[in-house]
Amino acid sequence: MLPANRRVKRGEDFALAMRGGRRAGRSTLVAHLWSADLDTPEPRVAVARTGPARAGFVVSKAVGPAVTRNRVKRRLRHLVAARLDRLPGGSVLVVRALPPAAAAAGDELARDLDSALRRLGGSG
């Protein structure tokens, strides 16, 4: 489990990463990464710039029933926790699971996550 200060909890932060960040899609997931822009005068962004990198997860009902969605979320959380320190401080990572994630093996999810992070510049 991610510590509270490493989790994305607010809808605005999810929107910040998903609408304002870079995106890399793979067969099982889509990763959205937002990094603090030094020229942004918004106070919330200035605070985010000093904090640790944070991560959030989106697993829709298209992935499967609740048991499947929770299993996919746990697997992704475990994979992201091991890679979160590689991201720049203050960045926000949102990982959105796609329906094939339900049947994917753990190593396939890890490969897709690493590939997406490399493409985003987060050193996967």
JSON list of N, CA, C and O in Angstrom, two decimals, residues 27-62:
[
{"chain": "A", "resi": 27, "resn": "SER", "atom": "N", "xyz": [-1.05, -1.97, -24.07]},
{"chain": "A", "resi": 27, "resn": "SER", "atom": "CA", "xyz": [-2.18, -2.88, -24.27]},
{"chain": "A", "resi": 27, "resn": "SER", "atom": "C", "xyz": [-3.01, -3.09, -23.01]},
{"chain": "A", "resi": 27, "resn": "SER", "atom": "O", "xyz": [-4.21, -3.35, -23.09]},
{"chain": "A", "resi": 28, "resn": "THR", "atom": "N", "xyz": [-2.42, -2.97, -21.83]},
{"chain": "A", "resi": 28, "resn": "THR", "atom": "CA", "xyz": [-3.15, -3.23, -20.59]},
{"chain": "A", "resi": 28, "resn": "THR", "atom": "C", "xyz": [-3.42, -1.98, -19.75]},
{"chain": "A", "resi": 28, "resn": "THR", "atom": "O", "xyz": [-4.23, -2.03, -18.83]},
{"chain": "A", "resi": 29, "resn": "LEU", "atom": "N", "xyz": [-2.75, -0.88, -20.07]},
{"chain": "A", "resi": 29, "resn": "LEU", "atom": "CA", "xyz": [-2.90, 0.32, -19.24]},
{"chain": "A", "resi": 29, "resn": "LEU", "atom": "C", "xyz": [-2.55, 1.57, -20.01]},
{"chain": "A", "resi": 29, "resn": "LEU", "atom": "O", "xyz": [-1.91, 1.51, -21.06]},
{"chain": "A", "resi": 30, "resn": "VAL", "atom": "N", "xyz": [-2.99, 2.69, -19.47]},
{"chain": "A", "resi": 30, "resn": "VAL", "atom": "CA", "xyz": [-2.61, 4.00, -19.96]},
{"chain": "A", "resi": 30, "resn": "VAL", "atom": "C", "xyz": [-2.06, 4.77, -18.77]},
{"chain": "A", "resi": 30, "resn": "VAL", "atom": "O", "xyz": [-2.69, 4.83, -17.71]},
{"chain": "A", "resi": 31, "resn": "ALA", "atom": "N", "xyz": [-0.86, 5.32, -18.92]},
{"chain": "A", "resi": 31, "resn": "ALA", "atom": "CA", "xyz": [-0.24, 6.09, -17.85]},
{"chain": "A", "resi": 31, "resn": "ALA", "atom": "C", "xyz": [-0.29, 7.58, -18.21]},
{"chain": "A", "resi": 31, "resn": "ALA", "atom": "O", "xyz": [0.02, 7.96, -19.34]},
{"chain": "A", "resi": 32, "resn": "HIS", "atom": "N", "xyz": [-0.70, 8.38, -17.25]},
{"chain": "A", "resi": 32, "resn": "HIS", "atom": "CA", "xyz": [-0.74, 9.83, -17.40]},
{"chain": "A", "resi": 32, "resn": "HIS", "atom": "C", "xyz": [0.24, 10.41, -16.38]},
{"chain": "A", "resi": 32, "resn": "HIS", "atom": "O", "xyz": [0.13, 10.12, -15.18]},
{"chain": "A", "resi": 33, "resn": "LEU", "atom": "N", "xyz": [1.18, 11.22, -16.84]},
{"chain": "A", "resi": 33, "resn": "LEU", "atom": "CA", "xyz": [2.17, 11.81, -15.93]},
{"chain": "A", "resi": 33, "resn": "LEU", "atom": "C", "xyz": [2.16, 13.31, -16.08]},
{"chain": "A", "resi": 33, "resn": "LEU", "atom": "O", "xyz": [2.31, 13.85, -17.18]},
{"chain": "A", "resi": 34, "resn": "TRP", "atom": "N", "xyz": [1.97, 14.00, -14.96]},
{"chain": "A", "resi": 34, "resn": "TRP", "atom": "CA", "xyz": [2.04, 15.45, -14.92]},
{"chain": "A", "resi": 34, "resn": "TRP", "atom": "C", "xyz": [3.20, 15.83, -14.03]},
{"chain": "A", "resi": 34, "resn": "TRP", "atom": "O", "xyz": [3.35, 15.31, -12.92]},
{"chain": "A", "resi": 35, "resn": "SER", "atom": "N", "xyz": [4.05, 16.71, -14.53]},
{"chain": "A", "resi": 35, "resn": "SER", "atom": "CA", "xyz": [5.16, 17.24, -13.73]},
{"chain": "A", "resi": 35, "resn": "SER", "atom": "C", "xyz": [4.96, 18.73, -13.54]},
{"chain": "A", "resi": 35, "resn": "SER", "atom": "O", "xyz": [4.44, 19.42, -14.42]},
{"chain": "A", "resi": 36, "resn": "ALA", "atom": "N", "xyz": [5.36, 19.22, -12.39]},
{"chain": "A", "resi": 36, "resn": "ALA", "atom": "CA", "xyz": [5.18, 20.63, -12.07]},
{"chain": "A", "resi": 36, "resn": "ALA", "atom": "C", "xyz": [5.93, 21.50, -13.07]},
{"chain": "A", "resi": 36, "resn": "ALA", "atom": "O", "xyz": [7.11, 21.31, -13.31]},
{"chain": "A", "resi": 37, "resn": "ASP", "atom": "N", "xyz": [5.22, 22.46, -13.65]},
{"chain": "A", "resi": 37, "resn": "ASP", "atom": "CA", "xyz": [5.81, 23.40, -14.58]},
{"chain": "A", "resi": 37, "resn": "ASP", "atom": "C", "xyz": [6.33, 24.59, -13.78]},
{"chain": "A", "resi": 37, "resn": "ASP", "atom": "O", "xyz": [5.58, 25.21, -13.03]},
{"chain": "A", "resi": 38, "resn": "LEU", "atom": "N", "xyz": [7.57, 24.91, -13.92]},
{"chain": "A", "resi": 38, "resn": "LEU", "atom": "CA", "xyz": [8.18, 25.98, -13.12]},
{"chain": "A", "resi": 38, "resn": "LEU", "atom": "C", "xyz": [7.58, 27.35, -13.39]},
{"chain": "A", "resi": 38, "resn": "LEU", "atom": "O", "xyz": [7.67, 28.24, -12.56]},
{"chain": "A", "resi": 39, "resn": "ASP", "atom": "N", "xyz": [6.94, 27.52, -14.55]},
{"chain": "A", "resi": 39, "resn": "ASP", "atom": "CA", "xyz": [6.37, 28.82, -14.89]},
{"chain": "A", "resi": 39, "resn": "ASP", "atom": "C", "xyz": [4.92, 28.98, -14.44]},
{"chain": "A", "resi": 39, "resn": "ASP", "atom": "O", "xyz": [4.32, 30.02, -14.66]},
{"chain": "A", "resi": 40, "resn": "THR", "atom": "N", "xyz": [4.35, 27.97, -13.82]},
{"chain": "A", "resi": 40, "resn": "THR", "atom": "CA", "xyz": [2.95, 28.05, -13.41]},
{"chain": "A", "resi": 40, "resn": "THR", "atom": "C", "xyz": [2.83, 28.79, -12.08]},
{"chain": "A", "resi": 40, "resn": "THR", "atom": "O", "xyz": [3.41, 28.38, -11.09]},
{"chain": "A", "resi": 41, "resn": "PRO", "atom": "N", "xyz": [2.06, 29.88, -12.04]},
{"chain": "A", "resi": 41, "resn": "PRO", "atom": "CA", "xyz": [1.95, 30.66, -10.82]},
{"chain": "A", "resi": 41, "resn": "PRO", "atom": "C", "xyz": [0.93, 30.12, -9.82]},
{"chain": "A", "resi": 41, "resn": "PRO", "atom": "O", "xyz": [0.81, 30.65, -8.73]},
{"chain": "A", "resi": 42, "resn": "GLU", "atom": "N", "xyz": [0.20, 29.07, -10.18]},
{"chain": "A", "resi": 42, "resn": "GLU", "atom": "CA", "xyz": [-0.85, 28.54, -9.30]},
{"chain": "A", "resi": 42, "resn": "GLU", "atom": "C", "xyz": [-0.24, 28.05, -7.98]},
{"chain": "A", "resi": 42, "resn": "GLU", "atom": "O", "xyz": [0.71, 27.28, -7.98]},
{"chain": "A", "resi": 43, "resn": "PRO", "atom": "N", "xyz": [-0.77, 28.48, -6.82]},
{"chain": "A", "resi": 43, "resn": "PRO", "atom": "CA", "xyz": [-0.19, 28.11, -5.53]},
{"chain": "A", "resi": 43, "resn": "PRO", "atom": "C", "xyz": [-0.18, 26.60, -5.27]},
{"chain": "A", "resi": 43, "resn": "PRO", "atom": "O", "xyz": [0.77, 26.07, -4.72]},
{"chain": "A", "resi": 44, "resn": "ARG", "atom": "N", "xyz": [-1.24, 25.90, -5.71]},
{"chain": "A", "resi": 44, "resn": "ARG", "atom": "CA", "xyz": [-1.31, 24.46, -5.46]},
{"chain": "A", "resi": 44, "resn": "ARG", "atom": "C", "xyz": [-0.17, 23.74, -6.20]},
{"chain": "A", "resi": 44, "resn": "ARG", "atom": "O", "xyz": [0.40, 22.78, -5.72]},
{"chain": "A", "resi": 45, "resn": "VAL", "atom": "N", "xyz": [0.18, 24.26, -7.38]},
{"chain": "A", "resi": 45, "resn": "VAL", "atom": "CA", "xyz": [1.27, 23.67, -8.14]},
{"chain": "A", "resi": 45, "resn": "VAL", "atom": "C", "xyz": [2.60, 23.93, -7.46]},
{"chain": "A", "resi": 45, "resn": "VAL", "atom": "O", "xyz": [3.47, 23.08, -7.42]},
{"chain": "A", "resi": 46, "resn": "ALA", "atom": "N", "xyz": [2.75, 25.11, -6.87]},
{"chain": "A", "resi": 46, "resn": "ALA", "atom": "CA", "xyz": [3.99, 25.42, -6.16]},
{"chain": "A", "resi": 46, "resn": "ALA", "atom": "C", "xyz": [4.19, 24.47, -4.98]},
{"chain": "A", "resi": 46, "resn": "ALA", "atom": "O", "xyz": [5.29, 24.03, -4.70]},
{"chain": "A", "resi": 47, "resn": "VAL", "atom": "N", "xyz": [3.11, 24.14, -4.29]},
{"chain": "A", "resi": 47, "resn": "VAL", "atom": "CA", "xyz": [3.19, 23.20, -3.17]},
{"chain": "A", "resi": 47, "resn": "VAL", "atom": "C", "xyz": [3.52, 21.81, -3.69]},
{"chain": "A", "resi": 47, "resn": "VAL", "atom": "O", "xyz": [4.34, 21.09, -3.12]},
{"chain": "A", "resi": 48, "resn": "ALA", "atom": "N", "xyz": [2.89, 21.42, -4.79]},
{"chain": "A", "resi": 48, "resn": "ALA", "atom": "CA", "xyz": [3.13, 20.09, -5.36]},
{"chain": "A", "resi": 48, "resn": "ALA", "atom": "C", "xyz": [4.58, 19.93, -5.79]},
{"chain": "A", "resi": 48, "resn": "ALA", "atom": "O", "xyz": [5.14, 18.85, -5.72]},
{"chain": "A", "resi": 49, "resn": "ARG", "atom": "N", "xyz": [5.20, 21.00, -6.23]},
{"chain": "A", "resi": 49, "resn": "ARG", "atom": "CA", "xyz": [6.57, 20.95, -6.71]},
{"chain": "A", "resi": 49, "resn": "ARG", "atom": "C", "xyz": [7.53, 20.52, -5.60]},
{"chain": "A", "resi": 49, "resn": "ARG", "atom": "O", "xyz": [8.56, 19.92, -5.87]},
{"chain": "A", "resi": 50, "resn": "THR", "atom": "N", "xyz": [7.20, 20.81, -4.34]},
{"chain": "A", "resi": 50, "resn": "THR", "atom": "CA", "xyz": [8.10, 20.50, -3.24]},
{"chain": "A", "resi": 50, "resn": "THR", "atom": "C", "xyz": [7.84, 19.13, -2.63]},
{"chain": "A", "resi": 50, "resn": "THR", "atom": "O", "xyz": [8.66, 18.61, -1.91]},
{"chain": "A", "resi": 51, "resn": "GLY", "atom": "N", "xyz": [6.69, 18.53, -2.91]},
{"chain": "A", "resi": 51, "resn": "GLY", "atom": "CA", "xyz": [6.33, 17.25, -2.31]},
{"chain": "A", "resi": 51, "resn": "GLY", "atom": "C", "xyz": [6.87, 16.07, -3.10]},
{"chain": "A", "resi": 51, "resn": "GLY", "atom": "O", "xyz": [7.46, 16.22, -4.17]},
{"chain": "A", "resi": 52, "resn": "PRO", "atom": "N", "xyz": [6.63, 14.87, -2.59]},
{"chain": "A", "resi": 52, "resn": "PRO", "atom": "CA", "xyz": [7.07, 13.67, -3.31]},
{"chain": "A", "resi": 52, "resn": "PRO", "atom": "C", "xyz": [6.15, 13.37, -4.49]},
{"chain": "A", "resi": 52, "resn": "PRO", "atom": "O", "xyz": [5.04, 13.91, -4.58]},
{"chain": "A", "resi": 53, "resn": "ALA", "atom": "N", "xyz": [6.60, 12.51, -5.37]},
{"chain": "A", "resi": 53, "resn": "ALA", "atom": "CA", "xyz": [5.75, 12.05, -6.48]},
{"chain": "A", "resi": 53, "resn": "ALA", "atom": "C", "xyz": [4.58, 11.26, -5.90]},
{"chain": "A", "resi": 53, "resn": "ALA", "atom": "O", "xyz": [4.72, 10.57, -4.90]},
{"chain": "A", "resi": 54, "resn": "ARG", "atom": "N", "xyz": [3.41, 11.42, -6.53]},
{"chain": "A", "resi": 54, "resn": "ARG", "atom": "CA", "xyz": [2.21, 10.73, -6.04]},
{"chain": "A", "resi": 54, "resn": "ARG", "atom": "C", "xyz": [1.59, 9.93, -7.18]},
{"chain": "A", "resi": 54, "resn": "ARG", "atom": "O", "xyz": [1.80, 10.23, -8.34]},
{"chain": "A", "resi": 55, "resn": "ALA", "atom": "N", "xyz": [0.81, 8.91, -6.82]},
{"chain": "A", "resi": 55, "resn": "ALA", "atom": "CA", "xyz": [0.18, 8.05, -7.82]},
{"chain": "A", "resi": 55, "resn": "ALA", "atom": "C", "xyz": [-1.28, 7.79, -7.48]},
{"chain": "A", "resi": 55, "resn": "ALA", "atom": "O", "xyz": [-1.65, 7.73, -6.30]},
{"chain": "A", "resi": 56, "resn": "GLY", "atom": "N", "xyz": [-2.08, 7.63, -8.51]},
{"chain": "A", "resi": 56, "resn": "GLY", "atom": "CA", "xyz": [-3.49, 7.28, -8.37]},
{"chain": "A", "resi": 56, "resn": "GLY", "atom": "C", "xyz": [-3.86, 6.28, -9.44]},
{"chain": "A", "resi": 56, "resn": "GLY", "atom": "O", "xyz": [-3.14, 6.12, -10.44]},
{"chain": "A", "resi": 57, "resn": "PHE", "atom": "N", "xyz": [-4.99, 5.61, -9.26]},
{"chain": "A", "resi": 57, "resn": "PHE", "atom": "CA", "xyz": [-5.39, 4.53, -10.15]},
{"chain": "A", "resi": 57, "resn": "PHE", "atom": "C", "xyz": [-6.85, 4.68, -10.55]},
{"chain": "A", "resi": 57, "resn": "PHE", "atom": "O", "xyz": [-7.68, 5.05, -9.73]},
{"chain": "A", "resi": 58, "resn": "VAL", "atom": "N", "xyz": [-7.13, 4.35, -11.80]},
{"chain": "A", "resi": 58, "resn": "VAL", "atom": "CA", "xyz": [-8.49, 4.35, -12.32]},
{"chain": "A", "resi": 58, "resn": "VAL", "atom": "C", "xyz": [-8.73, 2.98, -12.93]},
{"chain": "A", "resi": 58, "resn": "VAL", "atom": "O", "xyz": [-8.05, 2.58, -13.87]},
{"chain": "A", "resi": 59, "resn": "VAL", "atom": "N", "xyz": [-9.69, 2.25, -12.35]},
{"chain": "A", "resi": 59, "resn": "VAL", "atom": "CA", "xyz": [-10.04, 0.92, -12.86]},
{"chain": "A", "resi": 59, "resn": "VAL", "atom": "C", "xyz": [-11.55, 0.91, -13.01]},
{"chain": "A", "resi": 59, "resn": "VAL", "atom": "O", "xyz": [-12.29, 0.81, -12.03]},
{"chain": "A", "resi": 60, "resn": "SER", "atom": "N", "xyz": [-12.02, 1.03, -14.25]},
{"chain": "A", "resi": 60, "resn": "SER", "atom": "CA", "xyz": [-13.47, 1.15, -14.49]},
{"chain": "A", "resi": 60, "resn": "SER", "atom": "C", "xyz": [-14.17, -0.20, -14.49]},
{"chain": "A", "resi": 60, "resn": "SER", "atom": "O", "xyz": [-13.53, -1.26, -14.50]},
{"chain": "A", "resi": 61, "resn": "LYS", "atom": "N", "xyz": [-15.48, -0.15, -14.53]},
{"chain": "A", "resi": 61, "resn": "LYS", "atom": "CA", "xyz": [-16.28, -1.38, -14.56]},
{"chain": "A", "resi": 61, "resn": "LYS", "atom": "C", "xyz": [-16.07, -2.17, -15.84]},
{"chain": "A", "resi": 61, "resn": "LYS", "atom": "O", "xyz": [-16.40, -3.34, -15.89]},
{"chain": "A", "resi": 62, "resn": "ALA", "atom": "N", "xyz": [-15.50, -1.55, -16.85]},
{"chain": "A", "resi": 62, "resn": "ALA", "atom": "CA", "xyz": [-15.21, -2.27, -18.09]},
{"chain": "A", "resi": 62, "resn": "ALA", "atom": "C", "xyz": [-14.15, -3.36, -17.87]},
{"chain": "A", "resi": 62, "resn": "ALA", "atom": "O", "xyz": [-14.07, -4.32, -18.63]}
]
